[in-house]
Amino acid sequence: MPRRVGAATRPGAALTAAALSLPLGGGRAAPRPPPRPCPARRRRPATAPLTGRLLACRTPSAPRPEPAAAGREAAMSLLSAPVPLLRVYWIGLLVILHQLRHRLLPRCPPTPAGNSESEGQEAVRKIQEETSSGKVEFLYCDLASMKSIRQFVQRFRAKNCPLHVLVNNAGVMLVPERKTEDGFEEHFGLNYLGHFLLTNLLLDKLRQSGTHSHNARIITVSSATHYVGKLHLSDLQSRCSYSPHGAYAQSKLALVLFTYQLQHLLAANGSHVTANVVDPGVVNTELYKHVFWVVKVAKWMTAWLFFKTPEEGASTTIYAAVSPEMEGVGGCYLYNEERTKSADVAYDEELQRRLWTESCKMVGISD
């Protein structure tokens, strides 16, 4: 999944790795009911505490812990890095074994990630050759930069194109501790906040493009690692104890929470727009450049058997974007083109609202 993405547009429609717009059908169709939520939202008691989900940094004025407490704290500090690592690789192994059950044939080599404007232009050229269409245009956007996102939205608006489908599919994985130009931890800033801002700035275009018979669609790509992710609302930037595995899993959990809250708001406003979240599986791309060398060697030797090809990894996203079965359906977690259950914590409505409010503050938009 690329750090920087571009958009291809044409009169009457728009296509992009981060924002994909295309007509969902033509002609007249019988009116359909408003978007249907999926799965059922489970309310959390208003008085229930968020224990286990909040992480607070110690302040200099905190009282000195007792020896036993200090020992437990030291032990927890030592476990802060390996525990997220083991959780991420364990869930990855489970997904790989599940994929192996579905196919045992050799696969294609990985597709390079598009991280530059030149690669985006090359992708447009190939599309034009394969479709014999000159109505494709590239627009550059860096999801790690709030400034670049706002500039991209301005350029896209100037095209005066409808926006029928928005696909949020940029990201990094297991990068060393570093920040975006806006000062955000890179996993959280690029994988989550970039898509959060982009989606909110394009919501009015999506609402204008959606109709009773053909809802506009928002598809956000998460990962099975969200099942082992923990959202630390008091330390979303992972300043207290950084783990690349924990930060990555947290960003993917945030995307699921964001999608469910977004669908709730869209439905409450009667918008002809749906929001769903997708798990592509373990896909053979260049996203694994920051994993341990042992994992790289194992991937190189076995990816043809265990990993999905990029085409297979994209199938569920395409299904969510154009399938008639998903017309008017929102709030779903999709894997292998089927609706499935996400992590229990993702249905916590209070956590969804609190993350949304905090995200609005971080990117500088109104809640």
mmCIF file of N, CA and C in Angstrom, residues 231-274:
data_model
loop_
_atom_site.group_PDB
_atom_site.id
_atom_site.type_symbol
_atom_site.label_atom_id
_atom_site.label_comp_id
_atom_site.label_asym_id
_atom_site.label_seq_id
_atom_site.Cartn_x
_atom_site.Cartn_y
_atom_site.Cartn_z
ATOM 1 N N LEU A 231 -6.382 0.645 21.281
ATOM 2 C CA LEU A 231 -6.443 2.077 21.051
ATOM 3 C C LEU A 231 -6.147 2.811 22.351
ATOM 4 N N HIS A 232 -5.035 3.559 22.377
ATOM 5 C CA HIS A 232 -4.633 4.304 23.565
ATOM 6 C C HIS A 232 -5.015 5.774 23.361
ATOM 7 N N LEU A 233 -6.211 6.141 23.762
ATOM 8 C CA LEU A 233 -6.713 7.490 23.502
ATOM 9 C C LEU A 233 -5.852 8.578 24.130
ATOM 10 N N SER A 234 -5.216 8.290 25.238
ATOM 11 C CA SER A 234 -4.371 9.297 25.880
ATOM 12 C C SER A 234 -2.950 9.296 25.326
ATOM 13 N N ASP A 235 -2.637 8.391 24.407
ATOM 14 C CA ASP A 235 -1.293 8.324 23.814
ATOM 15 C C ASP A 235 -1.385 7.771 22.392
ATOM 16 N N LEU A 236 -2.182 8.422 21.544
ATOM 17 C CA LEU A 236 -2.365 7.958 20.176
ATOM 18 C C LEU A 236 -1.081 8.042 19.361
ATOM 19 N N GLN A 237 -0.120 8.861 19.807
ATOM 20 C CA GLN A 237 1.143 9.008 19.083
ATOM 21 C C GLN A 237 2.216 8.035 19.566
ATOM 22 N N SER A 238 1.845 7.118 20.485
ATOM 23 C CA SER A 238 2.782 6.092 20.988
ATOM 24 C C SER A 238 4.059 6.707 21.544
ATOM 25 N N ARG A 239 3.931 7.795 22.305
ATOM 26 C CA ARG A 239 5.111 8.469 22.863
ATOM 27 C C ARG A 239 5.658 7.744 24.094
ATOM 28 N N CYS A 240 4.764 7.130 24.869
ATOM 29 C CA CYS A 240 5.204 6.514 26.118
ATOM 30 C C CYS A 240 6.076 5.285 25.877
ATOM 31 N N SER A 241 5.669 4.443 24.960
ATOM 32 C CA SER A 241 6.410 3.213 24.691
ATOM 33 C C SER A 241 6.129 2.793 23.253
ATOM 34 N N TYR A 242 7.097 3.076 22.364
ATOM 35 C CA TYR A 242 6.856 2.838 20.944
ATOM 36 C C TYR A 242 7.141 1.390 20.552
ATOM 37 N N SER A 243 6.180 0.797 19.870
ATOM 38 C CA SER A 243 6.350 -0.506 19.238
ATOM 39 C C SER A 243 5.797 -0.386 17.829
ATOM 40 N N PRO A 244 6.603 -0.667 16.788
ATOM 41 C CA PRO A 244 6.078 -0.566 15.419
ATOM 42 C C PRO A 244 4.893 -1.494 15.184
ATOM 43 N N HIS A 245 4.900 -2.659 15.829
ATOM 44 C CA HIS A 245 3.794 -3.600 15.664
ATOM 45 C C HIS A 245 2.538 -3.089 16.358
ATOM 46 N N GLY A 246 2.713 -2.554 17.574
ATOM 47 C CA GLY A 246 1.569 -2.005 18.286
ATOM 48 C C GLY A 246 1.000 -0.781 17.598
ATOM 49 N N ALA A 247 1.875 0.101 17.068
ATOM 50 C CA ALA A 247 1.417 1.313 16.380
ATOM 51 C C ALA A 247 0.672 0.962 15.100
ATOM 52 N N TYR A 248 1.183 -0.031 14.375
ATOM 53 C CA TYR A 248 0.513 -0.450 13.135
ATOM 54 C C TYR A 248 -0.866 -1.035 13.432
ATOM 55 N N ALA A 249 -0.946 -1.924 14.421
ATOM 56 C CA ALA A 249 -2.225 -2.535 14.773
ATOM 57 C C ALA A 249 -3.221 -1.487 15.271
ATOM 58 N N GLN A 250 -2.729 -0.490 16.037
ATOM 59 C CA GLN A 250 -3.610 0.563 16.521
ATOM 60 C C GLN A 250 -4.196 1.368 15.358
ATOM 61 N N SER A 251 -3.371 1.672 14.344
ATOM 62 C CA SER A 251 -3.855 2.452 13.203
ATOM 63 C C SER A 251 -4.929 1.692 12.439
ATOM 64 N N LYS A 252 -4.797 0.368 12.361
ATOM 65 C CA LYS A 252 -5.789 -0.429 11.638
ATOM 66 C C LYS A 252 -7.086 -0.570 12.440
ATOM 67 N N LEU A 253 -6.977 -0.634 13.763
ATOM 68 C CA LEU A 253 -8.180 -0.638 14.604
ATOM 69 C C LEU A 253 -8.888 0.710 14.493
ATOM 70 N N ALA A 254 -8.130 1.793 14.464
ATOM 71 C CA ALA A 254 -8.724 3.127 14.339
ATOM 72 C C ALA A 254 -9.529 3.246 13.048
ATOM 73 N N LEU A 255 -9.065 2.625 11.966
ATOM 74 C CA LEU A 255 -9.789 2.676 10.696
ATOM 75 C C LEU A 255 -11.141 1.976 10.792
ATOM 76 N N VAL A 256 -11.209 0.877 11.536
ATOM 77 C CA VAL A 256 -12.490 0.168 11.697
ATOM 78 C C VAL A 256 -13.446 1.009 12.541
ATOM 79 N N LEU A 257 -12.961 1.538 13.654
ATOM 80 C CA LEU A 257 -13.783 2.393 14.511
ATOM 81 C C LEU A 257 -14.295 3.604 13.735
ATOM 82 N N PHE A 258 -13.427 4.204 12.950
ATOM 83 C CA PHE A 258 -13.787 5.363 12.128
ATOM 84 C C PHE A 258 -14.896 5.021 11.132
ATOM 85 N N THR A 259 -14.781 3.873 10.475
ATOM 86 C CA THR A 259 -15.770 3.472 9.479
ATOM 87 C C THR A 259 -17.146 3.287 10.108
ATOM 88 N N TYR A 260 -17.209 2.637 11.263
ATOM 89 C CA TYR A 260 -18.492 2.406 11.921
ATOM 90 C C TYR A 260 -19.137 3.715 12.376
ATOM 91 N N GLN A 261 -18.335 4.627 12.922
ATOM 92 C CA GLN A 261 -18.868 5.916 13.339
ATOM 93 C C GLN A 261 -19.311 6.738 12.129
ATOM 94 N N LEU A 262 -18.546 6.688 11.053
ATOM 95 C CA LEU A 262 -18.900 7.410 9.839
ATOM 96 C C LEU A 262 -20.235 6.919 9.284
ATOM 97 N N GLN A 263 -20.421 5.589 9.247
ATOM 98 C CA GLN A 263 -21.686 5.047 8.760
ATOM 99 C C GLN A 263 -22.851 5.496 9.636
ATOM 100 N N HIS A 264 -22.625 5.539 10.943
ATOM 101 C CA HIS A 264 -23.664 5.991 11.866
ATOM 102 C C HIS A 264 -24.064 7.434 11.559
ATOM 103 N N LEU A 265 -23.089 8.309 11.319
ATOM 104 C CA LEU A 265 -23.376 9.707 11.038
ATOM 105 C C LEU A 265 -24.053 9.870 9.680
ATOM 106 N N LEU A 266 -23.619 9.114 8.683
ATOM 107 C CA LEU A 266 -24.226 9.191 7.347
ATOM 108 C C LEU A 266 -25.688 8.762 7.385
ATOM 109 N N ALA A 267 -25.952 7.664 8.096
ATOM 110 C CA ALA A 267 -27.323 7.170 8.193
ATOM 111 C C ALA A 267 -28.210 8.144 8.957
ATOM 112 N N ALA A 268 -27.662 8.742 10.028
ATOM 113 C CA ALA A 268 -28.433 9.679 10.835
ATOM 114 C C ALA A 268 -28.818 10.919 10.036
ATOM 115 N N ASN A 269 -27.971 11.312 9.064
ATOM 116 C CA ASN A 269 -28.245 12.489 8.248
ATOM 117 C C ASN A 269 -29.025 12.163 6.979
ATOM 118 N N GLY A 270 -29.364 10.880 6.778
ATOM 119 C CA GLY A 270 -30.114 10.492 5.592
ATOM 120 C C GLY A 270 -29.330 10.627 4.299
ATOM 121 N N SER A 271 -28.002 10.544 4.383
ATOM 122 C CA SER A 271 -27.164 10.681 3.189
ATOM 123 C C SER A 271 -27.220 9.412 2.340
ATOM 124 N N HIS A 272 -27.156 9.594 1.040
ATOM 125 C CA HIS A 272 -27.101 8.451 0.128
ATOM 126 C C HIS A 272 -25.636 8.047 -0.081
ATOM 127 N N VAL A 273 -24.983 7.745 1.031
ATOM 128 C CA VAL A 273 -23.576 7.357 1.044
ATOM 129 C C VAL A 273 -23.427 6.225 2.055
ATOM 130 N N THR A 274 -22.670 5.190 1.723
ATOM 131 C CA THR A 274 -22.407 4.094 2.650
ATOM 132 C C THR A 274 -20.906 4.003 2.920
#
